């Protein structure tokens, strides 16, 4: 029995971290797999669709990250396989620090002042205060809750929207489509931390943006396919939205010449708001590997019906 690694990025860190944790475990790296029948457990990131046809005994597919849309979008995903994902405190803390940094940069007009400075222009611009701003988080899961707590600690008023109602100190909870409009109407900084599913795809669209107060700002650190790109550009250009910080894109890397690269009110980061660290994630991966071998219930299992 062995663990298979498949990734569009380097797998060296994962290989090393697994071996450091337990050097006896056999690890195979796709495509150089010696014994395909021995693979029951795969740890993957952006695998080639249909690849699991090569592994007749696959039982568990674990995402190398928190999101699983890169797995569920495979039309040839085996029916009876269990999907798991990474749920990690450090990943949530990193995301919270990213969102706090982006929120502060927005309130203090930091990218605008950077542009002025590059032209040696001395132009003080009025700024907003944390205490006067409502941050609204779409998706109050592992990441959303930690982000909400961090923003509330920093003094923001925080509200969160999810499928089910949450009871959290200092965070106002809104749930379901019926409470979405009310949630949006009081949100000055909208932070998207939803999983990408058939229900959430394209959710960041013109109709939704129009329900935000004028001047609202978007932070999308979830997935590019949540956002209808032309709607964002239209809403910024018509001055309904004041701008956006985007970490994720429909096409990654963001193609050369894409209008987001040069738009003055859009800040781009290369999908690194929060990156799973193999050393931090491998213990839960190996715990699940052991559980699978012993026929026990796995941790952080994805509900295939809901898609997250
Ligand atoms: P979770 O599964 O823990 O949380 C998802 C949240 O979204 C839950 O609160 C869930 O509601 C809510 N939700 C899902 N579907 C709906 C819906 N249709 N309507 C309303 N609420 C909904 O995910 P994580 O917090 O761990 O991760 C979120 C996403 O962040 C990942 O899927 C990934 O795409 C992205 N990500 C991005 C990174 C980056 O670097 N940019 C890094 C890591 C993750 P409920 O609580 O009721 O179930
Ligand atoms: C993840 C990501 O899903 O890095 O973990 O986007």
mmCIF file of N, CA and C in Angstrom, residues 184-239:
data_model
loop_
_atom_site.group_PDB
_atom_site.id
_atom_site.type_symbol
_atom_site.label_atom_id
_atom_site.label_comp_id
_atom_site.label_asym_id
_atom_site.label_seq_id
_atom_site.Cartn_x
_atom_site.Cartn_y
_atom_site.Cartn_z
ATOM 1 N N UNK A 184 -25.845 42.011 2.859
ATOM 2 C CA UNK A 184 -25.104 42.859 1.906
ATOM 3 C C UNK A 184 -25.345 44.344 2.169
ATOM 4 N N UNK A 185 -26.554 44.691 2.584
ATOM 5 C CA UNK A 185 -26.898 46.118 2.707
ATOM 6 C C UNK A 185 -26.056 46.818 3.784
ATOM 7 N N UNK A 186 -25.458 46.042 4.707
ATOM 8 C CA UNK A 186 -24.641 46.670 5.751
ATOM 9 C C UNK A 186 -23.174 46.313 5.639
ATOM 10 N N UNK A 187 -22.736 45.940 4.445
ATOM 11 C CA UNK A 187 -21.344 45.480 4.276
ATOM 12 C C UNK A 187 -20.507 46.496 3.485
ATOM 13 N N UNK A 188 -19.497 47.060 4.122
ATOM 14 C CA UNK A 188 -18.621 48.020 3.424
ATOM 15 C C UNK A 188 -17.434 47.322 2.772
ATOM 16 N N UNK A 189 -16.938 46.276 3.442
ATOM 17 C CA UNK A 189 -15.864 45.471 2.820
ATOM 18 C C UNK A 189 -16.421 44.058 2.711
ATOM 19 N N UNK A 190 -16.571 43.582 1.487
ATOM 20 C CA UNK A 190 -17.127 42.239 1.271
ATOM 21 C C UNK A 190 -15.968 41.272 1.044
ATOM 22 N N UNK A 191 -15.925 40.230 1.881
ATOM 23 C CA UNK A 191 -14.813 39.273 1.811
ATOM 24 C C UNK A 191 -15.378 37.915 1.409
ATOM 25 N N UNK A 192 -14.931 37.396 0.274
ATOM 26 C CA UNK A 192 -15.468 36.108 -0.175
ATOM 27 C C UNK A 192 -14.541 34.978 0.255
ATOM 28 N N UNK A 193 -15.085 34.087 1.097
ATOM 29 C CA UNK A 193 -14.361 32.886 1.532
ATOM 30 C C UNK A 193 -15.261 31.659 1.409
ATOM 31 N N UNK A 194 -16.029 31.642 0.317
ATOM 32 C CA UNK A 194 -16.925 30.513 0.061
ATOM 33 C C UNK A 194 -16.182 29.415 -0.694
ATOM 34 N N UNK A 195 -16.607 28.168 -0.539
ATOM 35 C CA UNK A 195 -16.081 27.144 -1.449
ATOM 36 C C UNK A 195 -16.726 27.331 -2.817
ATOM 37 N N UNK A 196 -16.069 26.870 -3.857
ATOM 38 C CA UNK A 196 -16.660 26.967 -5.198
ATOM 39 C C UNK A 196 -17.532 25.729 -5.439
ATOM 40 N N UNK A 197 -18.829 25.971 -5.568
ATOM 41 C CA UNK A 197 -19.780 24.874 -5.820
ATOM 42 C C UNK A 197 -20.755 25.350 -6.894
ATOM 43 N N UNK A 198 -21.655 24.466 -7.295
ATOM 44 C CA UNK A 198 -22.635 24.896 -8.315
ATOM 45 C C UNK A 198 -23.505 26.024 -7.760
ATOM 46 N N UNK A 199 -23.676 26.091 -6.438
ATOM 47 C CA UNK A 199 -24.509 27.157 -5.850
ATOM 48 C C UNK A 199 -23.768 28.482 -5.698
ATOM 49 N N UNK A 200 -22.457 28.433 -5.603
ATOM 50 C CA UNK A 200 -21.721 29.681 -5.325
ATOM 51 C C UNK A 200 -20.975 30.230 -6.543
ATOM 52 N N UNK A 201 -20.917 29.452 -7.621
ATOM 53 C CA UNK A 201 -20.233 29.927 -8.819
ATOM 54 C C UNK A 201 -20.918 31.208 -9.315
ATOM 55 N N UNK A 202 -20.136 32.201 -9.703
ATOM 56 C CA UNK A 202 -20.654 33.482 -10.238
ATOM 57 C C UNK A 202 -21.454 34.291 -9.222
ATOM 58 N N UNK A 203 -21.328 33.985 -7.946
ATOM 59 C CA UNK A 203 -22.142 34.682 -6.935
ATOM 60 C C UNK A 203 -21.764 36.165 -6.839
ATOM 61 N N UNK A 204 -20.510 36.483 -7.143
ATOM 62 C CA UNK A 204 -20.056 37.886 -7.077
ATOM 63 C C UNK A 204 -20.371 38.530 -8.426
ATOM 64 N N UNK A 205 -21.612 38.948 -8.565
ATOM 65 C CA UNK A 205 -22.055 39.501 -9.843
ATOM 66 C C UNK A 205 -22.702 40.866 -9.625
ATOM 67 N N UNK A 206 -23.120 41.475 -10.733
ATOM 68 C CA UNK A 206 -23.653 42.838 -10.689
ATOM 69 C C UNK A 206 -24.855 42.964 -9.737
ATOM 70 N N UNK A 207 -25.738 41.977 -9.806
ATOM 71 C CA UNK A 207 -26.943 42.040 -8.965
ATOM 72 C C UNK A 207 -26.555 42.064 -7.483
ATOM 73 N N UNK A 208 -25.577 41.251 -7.125
ATOM 74 C CA UNK A 208 -25.116 41.232 -5.728
ATOM 75 C C UNK A 208 -24.399 42.531 -5.383
ATOM 76 N N UNK A 209 -23.523 42.994 -6.262
ATOM 77 C CA UNK A 209 -22.762 44.220 -5.965
ATOM 78 C C UNK A 209 -23.708 45.406 -5.757
ATOM 79 N N UNK A 210 -24.815 45.438 -6.529
ATOM 80 C CA UNK A 210 -25.738 46.570 -6.416
ATOM 81 C C UNK A 210 -26.414 46.627 -5.047
ATOM 82 N N UNK A 211 -26.399 45.512 -4.336
ATOM 83 C CA UNK A 211 -27.028 45.480 -2.999
ATOM 84 C C UNK A 211 -26.070 45.940 -1.903
ATOM 85 N N UNK A 212 -24.816 46.170 -2.255
ATOM 86 C CA UNK A 212 -23.839 46.702 -1.282
ATOM 87 C C UNK A 212 -23.967 48.222 -1.244
ATOM 88 N N UNK A 213 -23.607 48.862 -0.124
ATOM 89 C CA UNK A 213 -23.622 50.330 -0.096
ATOM 90 C C UNK A 213 -22.639 50.889 -1.127
ATOM 91 N N UNK A 214 -22.934 52.070 -1.645
ATOM 92 C CA UNK A 214 -22.027 52.717 -2.617
ATOM 93 C C UNK A 214 -20.649 52.890 -1.968
ATOM 94 N N UNK A 215 -19.612 52.597 -2.720
ATOM 95 C CA UNK A 215 -18.245 52.739 -2.190
ATOM 96 C C UNK A 215 -17.707 51.473 -1.547
ATOM 97 N N UNK A 216 -18.503 50.392 -1.560
ATOM 98 C CA UNK A 216 -18.025 49.147 -0.941
ATOM 99 C C UNK A 216 -16.797 48.610 -1.683
ATOM 100 N N UNK A 217 -16.042 47.767 -0.976
ATOM 101 C CA UNK A 217 -14.786 47.225 -1.504
ATOM 102 C C UNK A 217 -14.875 45.701 -1.433
ATOM 103 N N UNK A 218 -14.334 45.032 -2.453
ATOM 104 C CA UNK A 218 -14.383 43.559 -2.493
ATOM 105 C C UNK A 218 -13.006 42.951 -2.235
ATOM 106 N N UNK A 219 -12.986 41.920 -1.389
ATOM 107 C CA UNK A 219 -11.775 41.089 -1.267
ATOM 108 C C UNK A 219 -12.195 39.674 -1.653
ATOM 109 N N UNK A 220 -11.658 39.154 -2.752
ATOM 110 C CA UNK A 220 -11.963 37.762 -3.120
ATOM 111 C C UNK A 220 -10.716 36.916 -2.937
ATOM 112 N N UNK A 221 -10.764 36.068 -1.909
ATOM 113 C CA UNK A 221 -9.637 35.157 -1.657
ATOM 114 C C UNK A 221 -10.122 33.712 -1.728
ATOM 115 N N UNK A 222 -11.266 33.496 -2.393
ATOM 116 C CA UNK A 222 -11.817 32.133 -2.430
ATOM 117 C C UNK A 222 -11.458 31.446 -3.751
ATOM 118 N N UNK A 223 -12.232 31.713 -4.795
ATOM 119 C CA UNK A 223 -11.925 31.164 -6.114
ATOM 120 C C UNK A 223 -12.308 32.176 -7.186
ATOM 121 N N UNK A 224 -11.569 32.168 -8.291
ATOM 122 C CA UNK A 224 -11.833 33.096 -9.385
ATOM 123 C C UNK A 224 -13.228 32.932 -9.970
ATOM 124 N N UNK A 225 -13.720 31.688 -9.983
ATOM 125 C CA UNK A 225 -15.033 31.452 -10.608
ATOM 126 C C UNK A 225 -16.205 31.923 -9.755
ATOM 127 N N UNK A 226 -15.934 32.475 -8.582
ATOM 128 C CA UNK A 226 -17.018 33.140 -7.838
ATOM 129 C C UNK A 226 -17.361 34.483 -8.478
ATOM 130 N N UNK A 227 -16.405 35.039 -9.203
ATOM 131 C CA UNK A 227 -16.526 36.430 -9.664
ATOM 132 C C UNK A 227 -16.848 36.517 -11.159
ATOM 133 N N UNK A 228 -17.850 37.339 -11.475
ATOM 134 C CA UNK A 228 -18.111 37.677 -12.878
ATOM 135 C C UNK A 228 -17.251 38.912 -13.162
ATOM 136 N N UNK A 229 -16.177 38.707 -13.881
ATOM 137 C CA UNK A 229 -15.135 39.734 -13.996
ATOM 138 C C UNK A 229 -15.654 41.036 -14.611
ATOM 139 N N UNK A 230 -16.436 40.915 -15.696
ATOM 140 C CA UNK A 230 -16.924 42.134 -16.356
ATOM 141 C C UNK A 230 -17.858 42.924 -15.442
ATOM 142 N N UNK A 231 -18.608 42.223 -14.605
ATOM 143 C CA UNK A 231 -19.511 42.915 -13.671
ATOM 144 C C UNK A 231 -18.696 43.726 -12.655
ATOM 145 N N UNK A 232 -17.588 43.157 -12.222
ATOM 146 C CA UNK A 232 -16.748 43.900 -11.270
ATOM 147 C C UNK A 232 -16.215 45.174 -11.922
ATOM 148 N N UNK A 233 -15.695 45.026 -13.135
ATOM 149 C CA UNK A 233 -15.133 46.201 -13.826
ATOM 150 C C UNK A 233 -16.210 47.268 -14.019
ATOM 151 N N UNK A 234 -17.396 46.832 -14.404
ATOM 152 C CA UNK A 234 -18.491 47.792 -14.625
ATOM 153 C C UNK A 234 -18.856 48.513 -13.321
ATOM 154 N N UNK A 235 -18.932 47.774 -12.236
ATOM 155 C CA UNK A 235 -19.327 48.364 -10.947
ATOM 156 C C UNK A 235 -18.252 49.304 -10.388
ATOM 157 N N UNK A 236 -16.984 49.026 -10.684
ATOM 158 C CA UNK A 236 -15.914 49.940 -10.238
ATOM 159 C C UNK A 236 -15.926 51.172 -11.139
ATOM 160 N N UNK A 237 -16.035 50.944 -12.429
ATOM 161 C CA UNK A 237 -15.984 52.074 -13.368
ATOM 162 C C UNK A 237 -17.177 53.014 -13.185
ATOM 163 N N UNK A 238 -18.329 52.481 -12.734
ATOM 164 C CA UNK A 238 -19.494 53.345 -12.494
ATOM 165 C C UNK A 238 -19.456 53.940 -11.076
ATOM 166 N N UNK A 239 -18.372 53.645 -10.331
ATOM 167 C CA UNK A 239 -18.138 54.156 -8.972
ATOM 168 C C UNK A 239 -19.112 53.622 -7.934
#
